[in-house]
Structure formats: structure tokens, C-alpha cells
Coordinates of C-alpha atoms in Angstrom, one line a residue:
M1 CA 100.3 108.8 95.2
M2 CA 100.5 112.3 94.7
A3 CA 103.1 111.8 91.4
M4 CA 100.1 109.0 90.5
L5 CA 97.7 111.6 91.2
T6 CA 99.6 113.8 88.8
A7 CA 100.1 111.8 85.4
M8 CA 95.9 109.6 85.9
I9 CA 95.0 113.4 85.4
S10 CA 97.3 114.3 82.9
T11 CA 95.8 111.6 81.0
S12 CA 92.0 112.5 81.1
V13 CA 91.8 116.3 81.6
V14 CA 92.4 116.5 78.1
S15 CA 89.3 115.3 77.2
T16 CA 86.8 117.5 77.8
A17 CA 89.1 120.6 76.7
L18 CA 89.7 118.7 73.1
P19 CA 87.0 120.6 71.2
T20 CA 88.0 124.1 72.4
I21 CA 92.1 123.1 71.5
V22 CA 91.8 121.6 67.9
G23 CA 89.7 125.1 67.4
D24 CA 91.9 127.5 68.0
L25 CA 95.5 125.5 66.9
G26 CA 92.7 124.2 64.0
G27 CA 93.8 120.6 62.6
Q28 CA 90.4 119.1 63.0
D29 CA 91.4 115.7 60.8
Q30 CA 94.2 115.7 63.2
L31 CA 91.8 115.0 66.8
S32 CA 92.4 111.5 67.2
W33 CA 96.2 112.0 66.9
V34 CA 96.1 114.6 69.8
A35 CA 93.8 112.1 71.9
S36 CA 96.5 108.9 70.7
A37 CA 99.3 110.3 71.2
S38 CA 100.3 110.0 75.1
L39 CA 98.5 106.6 75.3
L40 CA 100.7 105.0 72.4
T41 CA 103.8 106.4 74.2
M42 CA 102.5 105.2 77.6
T43 CA 101.6 102.1 77.0
A44 CA 104.7 101.8 74.2
S45 CA 107.4 102.2 76.9
T46 CA 106.3 100.6 80.4
P47 CA 107.8 97.9 80.1
L48 CA 111.4 100.0 79.4
W49 CA 111.0 101.9 82.7
G50 CA 111.3 99.1 84.6
K51 CA 114.4 97.8 83.4
L52 CA 115.6 101.4 83.8
S53 CA 115.1 101.5 87.4
D54 CA 117.0 98.3 87.5
I55 CA 120.5 99.9 86.1
F56 CA 120.0 103.8 87.1
G57 CA 117.9 102.7 90.4
R58 CA 114.5 103.3 91.3
K59 CA 114.9 107.0 93.0
L60 CA 116.8 108.6 89.9
T61 CA 115.0 107.2 87.0
F62 CA 111.3 108.2 89.3
Q63 CA 112.6 111.4 89.3
S64 CA 113.9 111.9 85.9
A65 CA 109.8 110.5 84.6
L66 CA 108.6 112.9 86.5
L67 CA 111.0 115.7 85.2
L68 CA 110.2 114.6 81.6
F69 CA 106.3 115.0 82.1
V70 CA 107.0 118.4 83.2
V71 CA 108.8 119.5 80.2
A72 CA 106.4 117.6 78.5
S73 CA 103.5 119.6 80.1
V74 CA 104.8 123.2 79.6
G75 CA 105.5 122.0 75.3
A76 CA 102.5 121.0 75.7
G77 CA 101.2 124.1 76.8
L78 CA 103.1 126.4 74.8
S79 CA 102.1 124.9 71.4
Q80 CA 101.0 126.6 68.3
N81 CA 100.0 124.3 66.3
V82 CA 98.8 120.8 66.1
G83 CA 102.3 119.3 65.2
Q84 CA 104.1 120.6 68.5
L85 CA 101.1 119.9 70.6
I86 CA 100.9 116.0 69.5
A87 CA 104.6 115.8 69.8
A88 CA 104.1 117.4 73.4
R89 CA 101.7 114.9 74.3
A90 CA 103.6 111.6 72.9
F91 CA 106.6 112.8 75.8
Q92 CA 104.1 113.6 78.2
G93 CA 103.0 109.8 77.5
L94 CA 106.4 108.8 78.3
G95 CA 106.7 110.2 81.7
V96 CA 103.5 109.1 83.0
G97 CA 103.9 105.5 81.4
G98 CA 107.2 105.7 84.0
L99 CA 105.0 107.4 87.1
S100 CA 102.5 104.8 86.4
A101 CA 104.2 101.8 86.5
L102 CA 107.5 102.9 88.9
A103 CA 104.8 104.5 91.6
Q104 CA 103.9 100.3 91.9
V105 CA 107.8 99.5 91.8
I106 CA 109.1 101.7 94.8
L107 CA 106.2 100.2 96.4
G108 CA 107.3 96.7 95.9
D109 CA 110.2 98.3 97.3
V110 CA 109.6 99.7 100.5
V111 CA 106.2 97.8 101.7
E112 CA 106.1 94.1 102.1
P113 CA 103.6 92.6 100.6
R114 CA 101.2 91.3 103.7
E115 CA 101.3 95.4 104.3
R116 CA 101.3 96.2 100.4
G117 CA 97.5 95.7 100.3
R118 CA 96.5 99.2 102.1
Y119 CA 98.7 101.3 100.3
S120 CA 98.0 99.5 96.8
G121 CA 94.2 100.4 97.6
Y122 CA 95.5 104.4 98.3
M123 CA 97.1 103.3 94.3
G124 CA 93.2 102.9 93.5
A125 CA 91.9 105.1 95.2
V126 CA 94.2 107.9 93.3
F127 CA 93.3 106.2 90.2
G128 CA 89.4 106.8 90.6
V129 CA 89.6 110.6 92.0
A130 CA 91.6 111.3 89.4
T131 CA 89.5 109.2 86.4
V132 CA 86.7 111.5 87.4
A133 CA 88.6 114.7 88.5
G134 CA 90.2 115.3 85.0
P135 CA 87.3 115.8 83.2
L136 CA 85.7 117.9 85.4
L137 CA 89.0 120.1 85.8
G138 CA 89.2 120.0 82.0
G139 CA 85.9 121.7 81.3
F140 CA 86.0 124.1 84.6
I141 CA 89.1 125.6 83.2
V142 CA 87.7 125.7 79.5
D143 CA 84.4 127.4 81.0
T144 CA 86.8 129.5 82.8
D145 CA 87.6 133.3 81.5
G146 CA 90.8 133.7 82.2
L147 CA 92.4 130.4 81.8
G148 CA 91.9 128.8 79.2
W149 CA 92.4 125.4 77.6
R150 CA 96.8 125.3 77.6
W151 CA 95.8 125.4 81.5
C152 CA 94.8 122.0 81.6
F153 CA 98.3 121.2 80.8
Y154 CA 99.9 124.0 82.9
V155 CA 97.8 122.7 85.9
C156 CA 99.9 119.2 86.8
I157 CA 103.1 121.1 86.8
P158 CA 102.9 122.3 90.2
L159 CA 101.5 118.9 91.9
A160 CA 104.5 117.5 89.7
V161 CA 107.4 120.1 91.3
I162 CA 105.8 119.4 94.7
A163 CA 106.0 115.2 94.4
F164 CA 109.5 115.7 92.6
L165 CA 110.7 118.0 96.1
V166 CA 108.6 115.6 98.5
I167 CA 110.4 112.2 96.5
Q168 CA 113.9 113.9 96.9
R169 CA 113.4 114.5 100.8
V170 CA 111.9 111.8 101.8
L171 CA 112.2 108.6 99.2
K172 CA 115.3 106.8 101.2
L173 CA 116.1 103.7 98.9
P174 CA 118.8 101.0 99.3
K175 CA 121.8 101.6 96.4
I176 CA 122.0 98.1 95.0
K177 CA 124.3 97.4 92.6
R178 CA 123.2 95.3 90.2
D179 CA 125.2 93.4 86.8
T180 CA 122.8 94.5 84.7
R181 CA 123.2 96.1 81.3
I182 CA 121.1 97.7 77.9
D183 CA 118.8 95.0 76.4
V184 CA 119.4 97.2 73.3
L185 CA 117.4 94.4 70.9
G186 CA 114.9 93.7 72.9
A187 CA 114.2 97.7 73.6
V188 CA 113.9 97.9 70.0
T189 CA 111.5 94.8 69.3
I190 CA 109.3 95.3 72.4
T191 CA 109.1 98.9 72.0
G192 CA 107.9 98.7 68.5
S193 CA 105.7 95.9 67.9
A194 CA 103.6 97.8 70.6
T195 CA 104.0 101.1 68.8
A196 CA 103.1 99.5 65.7
L197 CA 99.4 97.3 67.4
M198 CA 99.1 101.0 69.5
L199 CA 98.8 102.9 66.1
L200 CA 96.6 100.2 64.2
L201 CA 94.0 99.8 66.9
S202 CA 94.2 104.1 67.5
L203 CA 93.7 105.0 64.0
G204 CA 92.5 102.1 62.3
G205 CA 88.3 103.1 61.1
K206 CA 89.1 106.5 61.8
E207 CA 92.1 107.7 59.6
F208 CA 92.1 105.2 57.3
D209 CA 89.9 102.0 57.2
W210 CA 90.5 98.5 59.1
N211 CA 90.0 96.5 55.5
S212 CA 93.2 98.1 53.9
T213 CA 96.8 98.9 53.1
W214 CA 97.6 100.0 56.6
T215 CA 95.6 97.7 58.7
Y216 CA 97.7 94.5 57.1
G217 CA 101.0 96.6 57.0
L218 CA 100.8 97.6 61.0
G219 CA 99.2 94.4 61.5
G220 CA 102.5 92.4 59.7
L221 CA 105.4 94.7 61.3
A222 CA 103.8 94.0 64.7
V223 CA 104.0 90.1 64.2
V224 CA 107.2 90.1 63.2
L225 CA 108.2 92.7 65.2
L226 CA 107.2 90.0 68.3
V227 CA 108.5 87.2 66.9
C228 CA 112.0 89.1 66.5
A229 CA 111.4 90.2 70.5
V230 CA 110.5 86.6 71.7
F231 CA 114.4 85.5 70.3
A232 CA 115.8 88.9 71.6
E233 CA 114.2 88.5 74.9
R234 CA 115.3 84.8 75.6
F235 CA 118.8 84.9 74.1
A236 CA 119.4 88.8 76.0
R237 CA 122.2 88.2 79.0
E238 CA 119.0 91.1 80.9
P239 CA 115.8 91.2 79.3
I240 CA 113.5 93.3 79.6
L241 CA 110.6 91.6 79.8
P242 CA 112.5 87.6 81.5
P243 CA 111.3 84.8 79.5
R244 CA 110.8 83.1 83.0
L245 CA 107.8 85.3 83.6
F246 CA 105.8 83.7 81.6
R247 CA 106.6 80.6 83.0
N248 CA 105.0 82.3 86.2
R249 CA 101.3 80.9 86.4
T250 CA 100.5 83.8 88.4
F251 CA 102.1 86.3 85.7
V252 CA 100.0 85.1 82.8
L253 CA 96.8 84.5 84.7
G254 CA 97.5 88.6 86.0
S255 CA 98.7 89.7 82.9
I256 CA 95.3 88.0 80.5
A257 CA 92.7 89.2 83.5
S258 CA 94.8 93.0 83.0
L259 CA 93.8 92.6 79.9
C260 CA 90.5 91.8 79.7
M261 CA 90.0 94.4 82.9
G262 CA 91.7 97.2 80.8
I263 CA 89.0 96.5 77.7
A264 CA 85.9 96.5 79.5
M265 CA 87.1 99.6 82.2
F266 CA 88.7 101.9 79.3
G267 CA 85.8 100.9 76.8
G268 CA 82.6 102.0 79.1
M269 CA 84.5 105.0 80.5
I270 CA 85.4 106.8 77.0
Y271 CA 81.4 105.3 75.5
L272 CA 79.3 106.3 78.9
P273 CA 79.8 109.6 79.0
Q274 CA 79.3 109.9 75.3
Y275 CA 75.8 108.3 76.1
L276 CA 75.4 111.2 78.9
Q277 CA 76.0 114.0 76.6
I278 CA 74.1 113.0 73.4
V279 CA 71.4 110.7 74.5
K280 CA 70.3 112.4 78.2
G281 CA 71.8 116.1 76.5
M282 CA 74.4 116.5 79.5
S283 CA 76.4 119.1 79.9
P284 CA 80.5 117.7 79.6
T285 CA 80.9 118.5 83.2
A286 CA 77.7 117.2 84.1
S287 CA 78.3 114.1 83.0
G288 CA 81.6 114.3 84.4
L289 CA 79.6 114.2 87.7
M290 CA 77.5 111.4 86.8
T291 CA 79.9 109.3 87.3
L292 CA 81.1 109.9 90.9
P293 CA 78.9 107.0 91.9
M294 CA 81.8 105.0 89.9
V295 CA 85.0 106.5 92.4
I296 CA 82.5 106.3 94.9
G297 CA 82.3 102.6 94.7
M298 CA 86.3 102.6 93.8
F299 CA 87.0 104.4 96.5
I300 CA 85.1 101.9 99.2
T301 CA 86.2 98.7 97.9
S302 CA 89.9 99.3 97.2
T303 CA 90.7 100.7 100.7
A304 CA 88.7 98.4 102.3
S305 CA 90.1 95.0 100.2
G306 CA 93.2 96.9 100.9
Q307 CA 92.8 96.5 104.4
I308 CA 91.5 93.3 104.8
V309 CA 94.3 91.4 102.5
T310 CA 96.9 93.8 105.1
R311 CA 94.7 91.4 108.1
T312 CA 93.9 88.5 106.5
G313 CA 96.8 87.9 104.0
R314 CA 93.8 86.7 101.5
Y315 CA 93.2 88.1 98.2
K316 CA 92.2 85.8 95.6
I317 CA 88.4 86.4 96.5
F318 CA 88.4 89.9 95.3
P319 CA 89.2 90.4 92.0
V320 CA 87.1 87.1 91.8
V321 CA 84.2 88.7 92.9
G322 CA 85.4 92.4 91.0
L323 CA 85.6 90.8 87.8
A324 CA 82.2 89.6 88.4
F325 CA 80.2 93.0 89.3
V326 CA 82.1 94.2 86.5
A327 CA 80.8 92.1 84.0
G328 CA 77.3 92.6 85.8
A329 CA 78.1 96.4 85.4
M330 CA 78.4 96.2 81.3
F331 CA 75.2 94.2 81.6
L332 CA 72.9 96.4 83.4
L333 CA 74.9 99.7 81.1
S334 CA 73.8 97.2 77.6
Q335 CA 70.1 97.7 79.3
L336 CA 70.0 101.4 79.5
H337 CA 67.6 103.4 76.6
T338 CA 66.6 106.5 76.0
D339 CA 64.1 106.8 79.0
S340 CA 66.6 105.6 82.0
S341 CA 67.0 107.9 84.7
K342 CA 69.7 109.2 86.1
V343 CA 69.4 107.9 89.6
L344 CA 69.4 104.2 87.4
I345 CA 72.9 105.3 85.6
G346 CA 74.3 106.3 88.8
A347 CA 73.7 102.7 90.0
D348 CA 75.4 100.8 87.3
V349 CA 78.3 102.5 87.2
A350 CA 78.4 102.3 91.1
V351 CA 78.6 98.6 90.1
L352 CA 80.8 99.1 87.7
G353 CA 83.1 101.2 90.2
V354 CA 83.0 98.3 92.9
G355 CA 84.5 95.8 90.7
L356 CA 87.1 98.0 89.2
G357 CA 88.3 98.5 92.9
L358 CA 88.5 94.8 93.9
T359 CA 90.2 94.3 91.3
L360 CA 92.9 96.6 90.2
Q361 CA 95.4 96.7 92.1
I362 CA 95.0 93.2 93.6
L363 CA 96.4 91.5 90.3
I364 CA 99.2 93.6 90.8
L365 CA 99.7 92.7 94.0
A366 CA 99.1 89.6 93.4
A367 CA 102.0 89.0 91.0
Q368 CA 104.6 91.0 92.7
N369 CA 103.8 88.3 95.4
A370 CA 104.6 85.6 93.0
A371 CA 107.7 86.7 91.2
E372 CA 111.4 87.3 92.3
P373 CA 112.5 90.0 93.9
A374 CA 115.2 90.6 90.7
D375 CA 112.1 91.1 88.6
L376 CA 110.1 93.2 90.8
A377 CA 110.1 95.7 88.6
A378 CA 109.9 93.7 85.2
T379 CA 106.9 91.8 86.9
T380 CA 105.2 95.2 87.8
S381 CA 105.5 97.1 84.3
G382 CA 104.3 94.0 82.6
I383 CA 101.3 94.2 84.5
S384 CA 100.8 97.6 84.0
F385 CA 101.4 96.9 79.7
F386 CA 99.1 94.8 79.3
R387 CA 96.5 96.4 80.9
N388 CA 97.3 99.9 78.9
L389 CA 97.3 98.0 76.0
G390 CA 93.5 96.2 76.9
G391 CA 92.1 100.0 77.5
A392 CA 93.9 100.6 74.0
M393 CA 92.8 97.2 72.4
G394 CA 88.6 98.4 74.6
V395 CA 88.4 101.9 73.0
A396 CA 89.7 100.6 69.4
A397 CA 87.3 97.6 68.9
F398 CA 84.8 98.6 70.8
G399 CA 84.9 102.3 68.4
A400 CA 84.5 100.6 65.6
I401 CA 81.1 98.2 66.9
L402 CA 79.7 101.7 67.8
S403 CA 80.1 103.0 64.2
N404 CA 79.4 100.2 62.4
R405 CA 76.2 99.3 64.8
L406 CA 75.1 103.3 64.5
S407 CA 75.2 103.1 61.4
A408 CA 73.1 99.7 60.7
E409 CA 70.8 100.8 63.0
L410 CA 69.8 104.6 61.1
K411 CA 69.6 103.3 58.4
D412 CA 67.0 100.6 59.3
A413 CA 65.4 103.8 61.2
L414 CA 65.2 105.9 58.6
A415 CA 63.6 103.1 56.3
S416 CA 61.0 101.7 58.7
A417 CA 59.8 105.4 59.6
H418 CA 59.9 106.4 56.2
V419 CA 61.7 109.9 57.1
R420 CA 64.6 110.5 54.7
P421 CA 67.8 113.1 57.0
P422 CA 67.7 116.7 56.8
S423 CA 70.1 117.7 53.4
G424 CA 73.8 117.9 54.6
T425 CA 73.4 115.6 57.1
G426 CA 73.2 111.9 56.0
T427 CA 74.1 109.0 58.5
A428 CA 77.7 111.3 59.4
L429 CA 77.0 112.7 63.4
G430 CA 78.5 115.8 64.2
S431 CA 78.9 117.1 67.8
P432 CA 76.2 116.8 70.7
D433 CA 75.3 120.6 70.5
A434 CA 74.9 119.6 66.4
I435 CA 72.7 116.2 66.8
H436 CA 70.4 117.8 69.7
A437 CA 70.0 120.8 67.4
L438 CA 68.0 118.5 64.3
P439 CA 64.5 118.4 63.6
E440 CA 62.2 115.7 65.0
P441 CA 61.5 112.9 63.8
F442 CA 65.3 112.8 62.5
K443 CA 66.5 113.6 66.4
G444 CA 64.6 110.8 67.4
L445 CA 65.3 108.3 65.5
V446 CA 69.4 109.6 65.7
L447 CA 69.6 108.9 69.5
E448 CA 67.6 105.8 69.4
S449 CA 69.3 104.4 66.8
F450 CA 72.7 105.4 69.1
T451 CA 71.3 104.4 72.2
K452 CA 70.9 100.6 70.5
A453 CA 74.4 101.1 69.1
L454 CA 75.9 101.4 72.5
E455 CA 73.7 98.7 74.1
T456 CA 75.8 96.5 71.7
V457 CA 79.0 98.1 73.0
F458 CA 78.2 97.5 76.6
M459 CA 76.7 93.7 76.0
V460 CA 80.6 93.2 74.0
G461 CA 81.9 93.8 77.2
V462 CA 80.0 91.1 79.3
P463 CA 82.2 88.2 77.9
I464 CA 85.3 90.0 77.8
A465 CA 84.6 90.4 81.6
V466 CA 83.8 86.9 81.9
V467 CA 87.1 85.6 80.3
G468 CA 88.3 87.5 82.9
F469 CA 86.6 86.4 86.0
L470 CA 87.2 82.6 84.1
V471 CA 90.8 83.1 84.6
V472 CA 91.3 84.4 88.0
L473 CA 89.2 81.6 89.2
F474 CA 93.2 79.5 88.4
L475 CA 95.0 82.3 90.0
K476 CA 96.9 80.5 92.8
E477 CA 96.4 82.1 96.5
L478 CA 100.2 82.3 97.3
P479 CA 101.0 83.2 101.1
L480 CA 102.0 86.7 101.5
R481 CA 105.2 87.0 102.3
G482 CA 106.4 88.8 105.5
S483 CA 103.5 87.1 107.8
A484 CA 105.3 84.6 108.3
A485 CA 108.5 86.0 109.7
R486 CA 106.6 87.6 111.9
Q487 CA 104.2 85.3 113.4
A488 CA 107.5 83.4 114.1
A489 CA 109.0 86.7 115.9
K490 CA 105.7 86.4 118.4
G491 CA 106.5 82.8 119.0
G492 CA 104.4 80.7 116.6
D493 CA 105.6 77.5 115.0
P494 CA 107.8 78.0 112.1
A495 CA 106.3 75.2 110.3
A496 CA 103.2 75.8 110.2
T497 CA 103.5 79.8 109.4
A498 CA 106.3 78.9 106.5
P499 CA 105.2 79.5 102.2
Q500 CA 103.5 76.5 100.7
G501 CA 106.3 74.5 99.2
Q502 CA 109.0 75.5 101.9
P503 CA 110.8 74.0 104.3
P504 CA 111.0 76.6 108.1
A505 CA 114.2 77.6 108.1
A506 CA 116.5 77.6 111.3
G507 CA 118.4 80.2 112.6
G508 CA 121.6 81.4 113.0
R509 CA 123.1 80.7 108.6
H510 CA 119.8 80.2 107.7
A511 CA 117.7 83.3 108.9
R512 CA 116.7 86.5 107.0
G513 CA 119.2 87.2 104.4
F514 CA 120.7 83.6 103.1
E515 CA 119.2 82.2 100.2
P516 CA 120.0 78.2 100.1
N517 CA 119.1 76.2 97.4
G518 CA 117.8 79.4 94.9
L519 CA 115.3 80.5 97.9
R520 CA 114.8 83.8 98.8
G521 CA 116.1 85.9 101.7
D522 CA 112.5 87.5 102.8
Q523 CA 110.9 84.2 102.7
E524 CA 112.9 82.6 105.1
L525 CA 112.3 82.2 108.4
V526 CA 113.9 82.9 111.8
S527 CA 113.3 80.2 114.7
V528 CA 113.7 81.2 117.7
A529 CA 114.9 78.5 119.8
P530 CA 113.6 78.0 123.5
V531 CA 116.5 79.4 126.9
T532 CA 117.7 76.2 128.6
A533 CA 120.1 75.6 130.9
S534 CA 123.3 74.7 130.5
A535 CA 124.4 70.9 131.4
N536 CA 126.4 72.2 135.1
G537 CA 122.9 74.1 136.3
A538 CA 124.3 77.2 135.3
G539 CA 121.5 79.2 133.1
S540 CA 123.2 81.4 131.2
G541 CA 120.2 82.5 128.6
W542 CA 121.7 80.8 125.7
N543 CA 121.4 77.6 123.5
T544 CA 123.8 75.4 123.4
G545 CA 122.2 74.1 120.1
N546 CA 122.8 74.0 116.3
A547 CA 120.9 77.6 115.5
G548 CA 123.0 79.6 118.3
T549 CA 120.4 82.3 118.1
M550 CA 119.4 84.4 121.4
G551 CA 117.0 83.1 123.5
N552 CA 115.0 86.3 123.4
G553 CA 115.0 86.3 119.4
A554 CA 117.2 89.7 119.6
S555 CA 119.6 88.5 117.5
T556 CA 120.0 85.6 114.7
E557 CA 124.4 85.4 114.8
P558 CA 125.7 82.3 115.6
V559 CA 127.0 82.2 119.2
Q560 CA 130.4 79.6 119.7
A561 CA 128.8 76.6 122.1
P562 CA 131.4 76.9 125.5
A563 CA 133.8 74.4 125.3
P564 CA 133.2 70.7 127.3
P565 CA 135.9 70.6 130.5
R566 CA 138.9 68.9 129.5
P567 CA 139.2 65.7 131.0
R568 CA 141.5 65.4 134.0
P569 CA 144.5 62.4 133.3
P570 CA 144.4 59.2 135.1
P571 CA 146.3 59.1 138.3
S572 CA 149.7 57.7 138.4
P573 CA 150.7 54.1 139.6
P574 CA 152.1 53.9 143.2
T575 CA 155.8 53.4 143.4
P576 CA 156.3 50.2 145.7
L577 CA 158.7 50.5 148.5
S578 CA 161.7 48.7 148.7
P579 CA 163.0 46.6 151.7
K580 CA 164.9 49.1 153.5
D581 CA 161.8 51.5 153.5
R582 CA 159.5 48.6 154.5

């Protein structure tokens, strides 16, 4: 969780410091690259980290991602120009992609699904805290004399070093030999397709027009590489994203729901601070504090839902209710206006936090529970990939909608009020401080137009969240693995506690670890045979049936039944007496 906190803070701490960074290094035209470089590499590399952990081991791969993150953070802090900073941010995104994906994979390795809900709740709480702590920390560092923006990259290094040492000392994972080869073609095509799509979504409408050669070129490249990736994965011996995952109903539905969740979540979290700073006139630090209700809602619902899942084994209800809350929150945010009170804004973002807390980690838990143990890493990284991809899509799509609607609303407002913009401004807007320095009545028209444009942005998020809600309705709730075995150990009926569609296993060679007919060993149940007396009345405490297990359940090793008594030979017939003996 410490590594997860480090990764999430690093992605958000720089947001409030970007204007200062660009002002110091220059390159205002490359601001979007600084912001999107880490998101691009994080999303594109997420599926690769899961497969690398299968090849080289979870612990080594996780520590490698942590080390890459530390080196890239130092490089970002030492950057002397924007080009160096963009390169360092790209490598930083590679490390963050490994940390965010492998943290969930390792959790799936060391904790059984029934207990995993509790820890998934803690992970969700860490995510929520880092989301708000990052911008607040960045604003504090920039405003503090003697620190400066470079400490936005240095501040996470001590946490990463501590996490590295703790992992080295505490994390003990069994070494599993896997006959795994690197899927080079799949890595190139999957990463290339994701990179082309991320470049299109991140830079479209900023660096180039949507209706341009760059848009069609990047879009066509993404499609071609995606088709090549499908064929590469179908014929690869050890694919990065095995095609069988897409025959898994839970994985497919979880991926679609995560995509919708990422669009709504990142879109709302990115553009809500703009409303607070531009329309309400708040400082970056104050706008970050206004998101505290969302963090509190995420923290409470994430931890509480995890505890309930661990105790009851039921999880489907949480993403269903959570996505309904997200849809409702997006609708409430679309009703904000220039005079909305802080209490109303806080209540709206709290509803969004409740929905996110109920959904984010439970979708990963459901996908992990439905996956084969060999596909755990690929499943987890796949769900994370679609969530990050949804975030990039949400930021890009909502940004395009905001720009187009703002331009249209401002032109209509100026025409209706018969007001001409001040010389040198036109309809292009600057920073929040520049907007608040505009003369009236032009300033009021700008704020009103921005609010209406933002209403459209949040309203678009409503049907996206509704699609996610409808998708999770079809999610099949499978029994969490691990619960049945404990109930059987307590003397319960194995037939009643076996996962749906699987017969209860017997003891002995059918106990945990034996995998007949392709069933996973961790889904097999160990039956406990009653203690019976032997045929001769000597109660030995051993079962002489086929299972051959200890009566007290202490062992599942087969015990040979005692051999039956050997039959006595029939008596020989008496020898007839001779006449003399008579």
C-alpha cells in the first residue's frame, strides 16, 4: 500500500505545479506533453508488467518498477529543459504502471478472494487519499519558500525507498517455475496500439485539430496494430493478454465497467477543479480541499464494502449501487451554476466519492476471483489497463466538449448582450487569474458561459455511467474461493459449500492441490470423514474407507486400510483306524 500511495501521489502532485514548472523551464506550447507523458506510458505498459511478473517473479518485477520510478523521479527533478522533463515523466509513468498493476497482482497471490475484499478496501482508501493529497502537496511545495517545484518529484523518493526496503524484508512469495516465453510480437503490437490511441486522445484538439491528417494517421495506426495484436495473441505460446480472457464473461464485463468508470471518474476529477478555480475563484489549494468530501466518501465506502465482502462473500451489489451513485453524482454536478454554495458542491462530490469507493476495487476482485490462477496477473493488469484507458478517453473527450461548448456559449452570450470582448482577448481564455482580471460585464458572461459548458461535460458523463451500471447488472456473482474450504474444515457439508457448477471433492488424492478435470486446486474441498470403529470393535480413530483421512481433519494423506485377517485352512479329515487298533 505504501508503494501504491507513492505511485498515485506522483501522478497528481504535479498538476498544481505545472504553470510554475513551465514558467521556469519555458515551453508553454509543450505543457500538454508534460501532463500526458506519464499517463501515456503508464497505460501502455500496464499489460506488460503482468506478464513480466510471471516470467521473472512478482517481487523482483515489483522492486524493478519501484527502482525505475525512483530514478525517473530524480531525473525529473534535475531537468534543465522541458524536453528532459517530458522524457523523465515518460519513464516515471512506466514505473507507476508497474506499481499500480503489480500491487493488485501480489495482493491476489497472498490473500484468498474471500479475505481479499478487506484489503481491496484499504487499497481503494489509499487511492482516494492520494488523489487529493497530491494536488494539496504540490500546491504547498510550490508556495513554500526554499523548496520549489523540483521537490514535487523529490518528495515521493523517501516513500519509495522505504517501500523498497519493507518489501525486501517482509514480502515472501513462493518461487514458482513457469515455462514462460516473452511474447515480443504481442508486446510490440499491444503497446504500439495503446500508444497511438493515447497520443490521439491526449494531443487531439491541442497539438493538432481533430479533423486533421494526424488524427486519421494515429487512428488508423492504432486500428492496424490492434488487429495485428489479435492475431499475435492467438498464435503466441504465452500471450500477454490471453484470448481466453475475453471468453471469460466476468473479465469482459469488468473491463467494460472499468472503462466507463475511468471515463466518468477522471473526467469529473480533472474538470471539477477548473469550475472551482475559474467560476468560484478558489485557489489551487482551496479547490483541492473542496474535494475532501469525495475522499471521505471513498474512504468510508471502500473500507466498509471490503469488510462486508469478507464477512458475507457477496460483492455484486456494491458495483451496481456504486455506478448508480456515480451516474447520480454526474447529474448533480451538471446542475451546478455560478451561485452554487460550497455545501452543495461538497455534497455532490461526496456522492461521487461514495460511488467510486463502492466500485473501483470490487471490479478487480470479481475479475480475479473468476480467473484461473495462471491468468491472475494478466487479468489484473487487463482491468487496470482498461480503467486507465477510460481515464485518458474521458479527459480527452470532456476537454473537446468543454472547448467547443465554451466557444459556442460565449459567442451566443456576447451576441445576446450586445457586448464586444475587450481588445486582445477574443474568445480565448487564459489562466483563472487572467479571467478574474477581465472587466465587467465581459467577465460575468465568461463565467456564465464556462458554467454552461461544464454542465454539458458532466451531463455527458451520466449516460456513460448508466452504461456501466447496465453492464454490472449482468455480472455473475461467483462464490469467492477460500470460503468453502474453511466451512468444510469446521464440519460443514462440502456439497453445500462447493462453488457453483463444481462437485465436492473427496479427501486423499482429491484434496487441495490435486486438479482433476482441469479444476483449480484452490477450489477443491477437503472432506472430513467421521471417526468410526473397526469391525472388531477396536476404535482406532482412522477411517478405513476410500478417502483415508484423519478423523480430526489434521491430515489429508491417504492411509492404507488394515489387511483383513487371513482365513484359517480347513481341518484335515481324520485318519481311519486299522483293524489292529480297533
